[in-house]
XYZ file of C-alpha atoms in Angstrom:
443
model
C 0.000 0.000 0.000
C 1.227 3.217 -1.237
C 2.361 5.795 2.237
C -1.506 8.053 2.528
C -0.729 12.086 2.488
C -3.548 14.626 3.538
C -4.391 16.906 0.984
C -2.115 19.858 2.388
C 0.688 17.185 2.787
C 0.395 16.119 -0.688
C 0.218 19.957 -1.675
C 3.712 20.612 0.075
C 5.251 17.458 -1.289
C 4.804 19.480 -5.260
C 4.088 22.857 -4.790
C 6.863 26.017 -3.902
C 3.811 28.539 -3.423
C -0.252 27.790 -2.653
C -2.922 30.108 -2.160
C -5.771 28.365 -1.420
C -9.657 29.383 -3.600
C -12.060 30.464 -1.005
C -15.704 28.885 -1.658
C -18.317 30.364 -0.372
C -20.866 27.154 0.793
C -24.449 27.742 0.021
C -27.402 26.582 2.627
C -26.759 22.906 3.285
C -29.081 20.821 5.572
C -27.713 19.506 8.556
C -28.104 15.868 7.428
C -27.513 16.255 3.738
C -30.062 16.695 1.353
C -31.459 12.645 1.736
C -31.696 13.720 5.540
C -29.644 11.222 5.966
C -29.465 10.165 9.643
C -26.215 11.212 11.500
C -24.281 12.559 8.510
C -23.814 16.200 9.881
C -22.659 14.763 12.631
C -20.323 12.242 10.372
C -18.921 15.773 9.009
C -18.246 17.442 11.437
C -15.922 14.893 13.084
C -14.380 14.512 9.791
C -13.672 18.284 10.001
C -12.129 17.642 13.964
C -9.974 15.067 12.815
C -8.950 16.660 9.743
C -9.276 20.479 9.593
C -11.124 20.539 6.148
C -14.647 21.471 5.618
C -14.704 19.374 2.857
C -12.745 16.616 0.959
C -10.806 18.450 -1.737
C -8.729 21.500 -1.388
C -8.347 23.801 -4.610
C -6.004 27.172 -5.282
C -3.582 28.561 -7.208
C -0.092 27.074 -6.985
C 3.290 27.245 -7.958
C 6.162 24.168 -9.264
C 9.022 25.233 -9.394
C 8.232 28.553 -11.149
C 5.168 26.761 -13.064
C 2.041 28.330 -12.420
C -1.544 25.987 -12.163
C -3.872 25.573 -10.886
C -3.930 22.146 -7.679
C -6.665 20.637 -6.521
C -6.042 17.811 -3.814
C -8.238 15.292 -1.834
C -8.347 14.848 1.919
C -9.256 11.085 1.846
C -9.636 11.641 5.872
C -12.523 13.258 4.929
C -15.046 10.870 4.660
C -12.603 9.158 2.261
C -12.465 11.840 0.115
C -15.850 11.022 -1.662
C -17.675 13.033 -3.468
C -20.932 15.437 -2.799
C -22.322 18.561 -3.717
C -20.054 20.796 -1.820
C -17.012 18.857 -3.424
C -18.360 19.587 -7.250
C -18.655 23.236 -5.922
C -14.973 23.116 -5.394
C -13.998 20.875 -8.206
C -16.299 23.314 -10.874
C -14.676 26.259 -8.934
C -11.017 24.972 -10.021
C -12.044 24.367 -13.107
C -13.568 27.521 -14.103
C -10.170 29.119 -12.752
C -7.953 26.935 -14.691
C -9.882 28.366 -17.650
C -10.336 31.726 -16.551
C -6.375 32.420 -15.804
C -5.684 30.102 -19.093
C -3.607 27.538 -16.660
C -3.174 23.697 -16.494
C -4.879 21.617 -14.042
C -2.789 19.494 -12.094
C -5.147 16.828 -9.550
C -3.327 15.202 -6.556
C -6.431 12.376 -6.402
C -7.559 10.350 -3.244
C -11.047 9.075 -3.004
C -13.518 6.110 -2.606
C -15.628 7.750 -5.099
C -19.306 8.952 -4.446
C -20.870 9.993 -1.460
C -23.745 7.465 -0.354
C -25.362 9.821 2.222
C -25.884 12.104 -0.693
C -27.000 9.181 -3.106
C -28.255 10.467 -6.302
C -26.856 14.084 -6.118
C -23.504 12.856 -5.297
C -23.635 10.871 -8.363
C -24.247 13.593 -10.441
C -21.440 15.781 -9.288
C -19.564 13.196 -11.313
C -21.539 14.646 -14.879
C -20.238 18.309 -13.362
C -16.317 17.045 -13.538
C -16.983 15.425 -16.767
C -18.428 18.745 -18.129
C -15.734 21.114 -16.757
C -13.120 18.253 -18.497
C -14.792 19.126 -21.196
C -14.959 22.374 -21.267
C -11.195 22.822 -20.306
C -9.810 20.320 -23.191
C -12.009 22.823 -25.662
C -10.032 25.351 -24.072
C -6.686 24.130 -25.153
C -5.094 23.788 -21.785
C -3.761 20.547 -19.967
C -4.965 17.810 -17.479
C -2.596 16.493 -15.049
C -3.670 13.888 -12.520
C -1.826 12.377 -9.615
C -3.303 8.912 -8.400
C -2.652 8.844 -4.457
C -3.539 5.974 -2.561
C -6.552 4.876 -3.313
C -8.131 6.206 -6.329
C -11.323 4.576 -7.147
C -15.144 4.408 -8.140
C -16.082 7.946 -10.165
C -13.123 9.745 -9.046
C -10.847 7.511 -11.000
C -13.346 7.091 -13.874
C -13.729 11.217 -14.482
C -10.433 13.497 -12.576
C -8.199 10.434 -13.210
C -8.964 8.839 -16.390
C -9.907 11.558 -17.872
C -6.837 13.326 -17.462
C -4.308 13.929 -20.515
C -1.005 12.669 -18.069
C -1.555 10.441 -15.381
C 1.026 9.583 -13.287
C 0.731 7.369 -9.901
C 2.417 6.570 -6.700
C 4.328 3.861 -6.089
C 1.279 0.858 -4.502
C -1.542 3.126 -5.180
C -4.770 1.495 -5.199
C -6.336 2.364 -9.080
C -9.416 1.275 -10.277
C -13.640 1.768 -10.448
C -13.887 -1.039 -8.070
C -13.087 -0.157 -4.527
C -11.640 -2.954 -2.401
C -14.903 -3.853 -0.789
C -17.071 -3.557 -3.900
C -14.771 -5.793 -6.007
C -15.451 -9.868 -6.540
C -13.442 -11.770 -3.849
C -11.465 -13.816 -6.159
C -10.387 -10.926 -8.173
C -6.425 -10.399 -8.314
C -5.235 -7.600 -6.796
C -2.387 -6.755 -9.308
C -4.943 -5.644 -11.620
C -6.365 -2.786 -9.208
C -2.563 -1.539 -8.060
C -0.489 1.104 -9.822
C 2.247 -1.553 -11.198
C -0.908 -3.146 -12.763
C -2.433 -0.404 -13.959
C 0.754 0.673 -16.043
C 1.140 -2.788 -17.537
C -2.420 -2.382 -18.706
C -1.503 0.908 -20.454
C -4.106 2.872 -18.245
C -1.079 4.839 -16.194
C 1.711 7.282 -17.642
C 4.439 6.543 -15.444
C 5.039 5.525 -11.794
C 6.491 8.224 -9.564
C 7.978 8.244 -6.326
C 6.571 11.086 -3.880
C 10.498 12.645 -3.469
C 10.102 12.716 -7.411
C 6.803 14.547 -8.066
C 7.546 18.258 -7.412
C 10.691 17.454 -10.563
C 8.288 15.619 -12.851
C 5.162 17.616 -12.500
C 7.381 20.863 -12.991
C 8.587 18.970 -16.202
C 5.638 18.125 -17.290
C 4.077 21.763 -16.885
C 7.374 23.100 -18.349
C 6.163 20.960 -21.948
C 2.441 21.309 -21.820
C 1.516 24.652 -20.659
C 2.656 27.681 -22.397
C 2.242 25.845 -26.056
C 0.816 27.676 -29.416
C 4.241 27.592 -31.214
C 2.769 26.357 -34.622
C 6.159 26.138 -36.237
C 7.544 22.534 -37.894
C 9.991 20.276 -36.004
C 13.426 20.890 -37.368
C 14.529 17.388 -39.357
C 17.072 15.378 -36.809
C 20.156 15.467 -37.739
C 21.011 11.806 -39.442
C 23.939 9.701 -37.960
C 23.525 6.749 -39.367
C 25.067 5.385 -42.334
C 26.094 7.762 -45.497
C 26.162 7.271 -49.338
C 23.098 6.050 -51.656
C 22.187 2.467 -51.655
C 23.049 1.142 -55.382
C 19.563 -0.980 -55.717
C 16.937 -1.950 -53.518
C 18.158 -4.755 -51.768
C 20.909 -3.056 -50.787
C 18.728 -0.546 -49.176
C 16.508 -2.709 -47.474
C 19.769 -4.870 -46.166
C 21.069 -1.209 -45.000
C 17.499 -0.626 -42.809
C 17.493 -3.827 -41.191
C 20.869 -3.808 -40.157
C 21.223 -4.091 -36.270
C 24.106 -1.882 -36.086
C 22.230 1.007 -37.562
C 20.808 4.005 -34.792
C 17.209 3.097 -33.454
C 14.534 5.713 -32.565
C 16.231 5.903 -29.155
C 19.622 7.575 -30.327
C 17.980 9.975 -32.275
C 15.329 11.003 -29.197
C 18.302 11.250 -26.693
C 19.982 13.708 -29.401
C 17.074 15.556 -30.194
C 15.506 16.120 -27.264
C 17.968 17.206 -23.566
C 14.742 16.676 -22.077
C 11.705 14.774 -22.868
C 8.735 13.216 -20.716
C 7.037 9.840 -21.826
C 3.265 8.978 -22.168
C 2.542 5.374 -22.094
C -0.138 3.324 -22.804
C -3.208 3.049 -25.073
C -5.773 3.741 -22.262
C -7.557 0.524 -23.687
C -5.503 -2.192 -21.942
C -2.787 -2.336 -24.114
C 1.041 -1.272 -24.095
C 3.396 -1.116 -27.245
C 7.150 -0.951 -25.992
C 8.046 -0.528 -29.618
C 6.187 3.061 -29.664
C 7.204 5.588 -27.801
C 5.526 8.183 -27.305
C 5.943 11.660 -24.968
C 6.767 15.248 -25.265
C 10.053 17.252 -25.495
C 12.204 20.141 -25.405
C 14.643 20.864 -28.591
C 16.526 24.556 -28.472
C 14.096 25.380 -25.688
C 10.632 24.541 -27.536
C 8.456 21.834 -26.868
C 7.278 19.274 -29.679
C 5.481 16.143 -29.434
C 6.774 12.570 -30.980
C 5.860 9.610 -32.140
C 8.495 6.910 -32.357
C 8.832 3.268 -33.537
C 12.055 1.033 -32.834
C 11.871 -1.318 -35.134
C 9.507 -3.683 -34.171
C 6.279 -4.512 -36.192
C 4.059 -2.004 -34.285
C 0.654 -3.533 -32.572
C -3.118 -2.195 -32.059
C -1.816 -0.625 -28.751
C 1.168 1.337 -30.225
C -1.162 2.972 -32.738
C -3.827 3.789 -30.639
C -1.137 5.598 -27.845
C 0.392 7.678 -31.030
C -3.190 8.643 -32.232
C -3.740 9.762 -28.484
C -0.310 11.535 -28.497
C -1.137 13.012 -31.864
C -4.509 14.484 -31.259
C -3.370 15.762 -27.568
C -0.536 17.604 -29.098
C -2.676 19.253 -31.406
C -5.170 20.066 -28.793
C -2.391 21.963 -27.275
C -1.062 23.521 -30.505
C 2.749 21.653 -30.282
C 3.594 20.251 -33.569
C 4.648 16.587 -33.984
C 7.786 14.872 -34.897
C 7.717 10.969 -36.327
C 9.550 8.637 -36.317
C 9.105 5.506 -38.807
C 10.683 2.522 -38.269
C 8.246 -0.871 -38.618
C 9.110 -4.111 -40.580
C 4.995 -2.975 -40.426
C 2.077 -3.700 -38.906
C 1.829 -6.187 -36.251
C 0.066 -9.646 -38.309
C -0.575 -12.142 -35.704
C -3.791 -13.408 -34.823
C -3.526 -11.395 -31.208
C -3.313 -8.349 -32.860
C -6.301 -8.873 -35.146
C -8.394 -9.657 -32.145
C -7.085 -6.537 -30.430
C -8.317 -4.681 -33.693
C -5.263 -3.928 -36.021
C -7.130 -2.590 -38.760
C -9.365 0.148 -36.320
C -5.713 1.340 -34.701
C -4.421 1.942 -38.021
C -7.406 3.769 -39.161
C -7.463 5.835 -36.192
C -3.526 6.813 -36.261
C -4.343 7.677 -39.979
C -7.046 10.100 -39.220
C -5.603 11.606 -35.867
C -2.647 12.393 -37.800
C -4.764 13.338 -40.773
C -7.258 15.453 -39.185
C -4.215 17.625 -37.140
C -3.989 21.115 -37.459
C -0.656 21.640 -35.988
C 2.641 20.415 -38.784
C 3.339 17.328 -38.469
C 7.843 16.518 -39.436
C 8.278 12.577 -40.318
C 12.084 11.460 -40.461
C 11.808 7.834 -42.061
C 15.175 6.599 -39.941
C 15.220 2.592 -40.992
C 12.677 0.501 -42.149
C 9.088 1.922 -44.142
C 6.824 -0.941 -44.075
C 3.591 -0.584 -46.035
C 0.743 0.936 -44.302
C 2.278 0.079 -40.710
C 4.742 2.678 -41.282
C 2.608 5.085 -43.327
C 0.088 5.512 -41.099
C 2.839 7.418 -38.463
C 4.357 9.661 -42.129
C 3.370 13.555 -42.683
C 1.858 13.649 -46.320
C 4.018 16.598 -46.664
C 7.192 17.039 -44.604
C 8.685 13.262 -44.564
C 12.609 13.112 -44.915
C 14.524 9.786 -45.412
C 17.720 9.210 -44.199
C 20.235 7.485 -46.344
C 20.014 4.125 -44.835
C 16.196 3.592 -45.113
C 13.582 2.191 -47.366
C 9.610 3.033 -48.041
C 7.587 0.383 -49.365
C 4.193 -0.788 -50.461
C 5.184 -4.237 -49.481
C 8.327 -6.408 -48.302
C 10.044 -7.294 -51.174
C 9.855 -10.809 -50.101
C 6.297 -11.051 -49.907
C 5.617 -9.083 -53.158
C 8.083 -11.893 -54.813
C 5.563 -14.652 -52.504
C 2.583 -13.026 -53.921
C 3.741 -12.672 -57.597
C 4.879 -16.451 -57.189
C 8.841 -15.571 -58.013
C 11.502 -17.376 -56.937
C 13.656 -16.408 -53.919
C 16.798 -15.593 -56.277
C 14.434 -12.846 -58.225
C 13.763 -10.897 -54.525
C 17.080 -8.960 -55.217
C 15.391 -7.288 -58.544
C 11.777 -7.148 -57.005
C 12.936 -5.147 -54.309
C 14.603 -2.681 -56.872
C 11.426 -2.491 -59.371
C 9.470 -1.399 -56.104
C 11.717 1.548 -56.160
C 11.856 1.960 -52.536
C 15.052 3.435 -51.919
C 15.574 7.027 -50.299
C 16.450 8.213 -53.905
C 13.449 7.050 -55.478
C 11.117 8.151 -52.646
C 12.465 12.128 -53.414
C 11.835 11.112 -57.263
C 8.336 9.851 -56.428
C 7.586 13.340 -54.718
C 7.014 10.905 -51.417
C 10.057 12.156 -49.524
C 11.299 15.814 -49.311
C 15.005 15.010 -49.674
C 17.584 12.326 -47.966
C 19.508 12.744 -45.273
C 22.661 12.068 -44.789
C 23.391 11.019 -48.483
């Protein structure tokens, strides 16, 4: 189990400066509006033991010289579940995020909905959804923090619904509270090490480490509206034209050639992953986050090198559309053998991914700077490649199809894959003569 802050604790563990939003509380009955037996007097000893009138906290804050506004849940209170007087607070911090133009960062700990409220709780739940709403429309950035625990609506609207979501180290994630869950269910699944795996969590964070990674995160999200391209990566790999095809698909799938991670680490002195698909699924072989090159922030995509799966896709088409939400342009990387072909990844729905990394990148306003750096398989790769700033380096290949396969389906022999590759006309000279590439790198 993850170590439990109070809200102010949790507060002071990320934020150099708070000044705390005032909200004025309307006419409340004693006993709730179900006159619900006993719960004023449940409140008010939650506001002896804890010092909070109620079980968030909201205000304007300060990390490390990054102004947002910090919203944070006293789970003492009541277990930090959620009423009226709570959506007062959370709509409050809302409407200032978008009034002052400021991210939202929440430091989350709850059981979810207040029963002695019953219905109206519930509701406050279509509130949050509607200020998420309204503040994504706005252009400015959702930040959640999953304390320990984060459950029922609390998780399913301020958590989930964020745009980063990190979590503590043992934090208790999920819509199912422990005592709500079925008995046999395994635990792993409703942890923060879970949670990851299943793509649903950015990145694990120890408390120490918060105050550094929510300032980095602020320092790449807020702030944004720089429209300009990403400048091309430099190229490091190989130099000189391949003389035919094969040669330049034998160049691409070398192993000693430089991967997406070389070029990231050179591109970017600092840079802040995202991770996951939000549908159960994780792609190692995308990565995915936002970075800072000569001091302005850009988005990327990036395959390694691996044929890229459902989950991959669907994390780059929620990178892609988040970065243009925010107005930071987007830098590629394409590097796939291709699409993932295996039987898992059809039942994890290959061909919807694809179509939805095709229109998020399609559809975005902000440019979009592909660098083909290795391998250009088919549609696998395409559907990461700018229709009109790609690049190639020199040891790279586009194609419609492996040359191997095109041989397979045109029934050649294996000694004719050599000239098959070449009459594709894949290599980074022919993609400039097609009009697919801008120009090569590193030639």
């Amino acid at each position: 189990m993850s170590e439990r802050m109070s809200a102010r604790e949790a507060i002071a563990a990320v934020a150099t400066a708070f000044e705390e939003l005032e909200v004025v509380d309307g006419d409340f009955p004693q006993d709730g509006p179900l006159a619900w037996s006993g719960y004023g007097t449940s409140r008010a000893r939650a506001t002896e033991r804890t010092g909070e009138k109620e079980s968030v906290i909201c205000g304007l804050a300060t990390v490390e010289g990054r102004p947002c506004v910090l919203l944070s849940f006293e789970f003492g209170f009541l277990g930090g579940s959620l009423g009226q007087r709570t959506g007062d607070r959370l709509e409050a911090a809302y409407e200032m995020a978008r009034e002052r133009r400021l991210p939202l960062v929440s430091l989350i700990a709850t059981g979810g909905s207040r029963m002695q409220e019953g219905m109206l709780a519930l509701t406050q739940l279509q509130r949050v959804a509607r200020q998420s709403t309204l503040l994504r429309e706005a252009g400015l950035p959702q930040i959640a923090v999953l304390r320990d625990p984060t459950t029922g609506g609390g998780w399913a609207t301020l958590g989930a619904g964020a745009d980063v979501i990190l979590a503590l180290p043992g934090a208790q994630i999920g819509f199912a509270g422990s005592r709500v869950r079925p008995a046999d269910a395994d635990p792993a699944a409703y942890g923060a090490q879970g949670q990851l795996a299943a793509g649903q969590v950015d990145a694990i964070v120890r408390t120490q480490d918060l105050r550094t990674v929510l300032a980095g995160w602020l320092t790449l999200l807020a702030g944004a509206g720089h429209f300009g391209p990403a400048p091309v990566p430099a190229p490091f790999g190989e130099s000189g034209l391949p003389a035919d095809g094969w040669e330049a698909v034998t160049r691409a799938r070398s192993p000693e050639r430089p991967r997406a991670e070389s070029y990231l680490d050179a591109y970017f002195p600092h840079r802040q992953a995202l991770s996951g698909d939000r549908c159960g699924g994780v792609d190692p072989g995308m990565l995915c986050g936002f970075g800072l090159h000569r001091g302005i922030a850009y988005a990327y995509a990036a395959q390694t090198g691996t044929a890229t799966t459902p989950a991959g896709y669907r994390t780059a088409a929620r990178l892609i559309r988040l970065a243009d939400r925010l107005g930071i342009p987007v830098l590629t990387l394409v590097d796939t053998p291709g699409a993932a072909n295996d039987a898992a990844a059809e039942r994890a729905g290959q061909g919807a991914a694809i179509a939805d990394a095709f229109a998020a990148l399609a559809s975005a306003r902000v440019p979009v700077t592909t660098l083909v750096i290795g391998e250009g398989g088919s549609g696998g790769a395409l559907a990461l490649t700018s229709p009109d700033r790609t690049w190639v380096t020199a040891d790279s290949y586009f194609s419609v199809i492996a040359p191997e396969l095109a041989a397979a389906i045109l029934k050649r022999p294996e000694s004719e894959v050599r000239s098959t590759a070449s009459q594709l006309r894949l290599r980074p000279q022919d993609l400039v003569e097609l009009g697919v590439a801008r120009g090569v790198l590193g030639a």
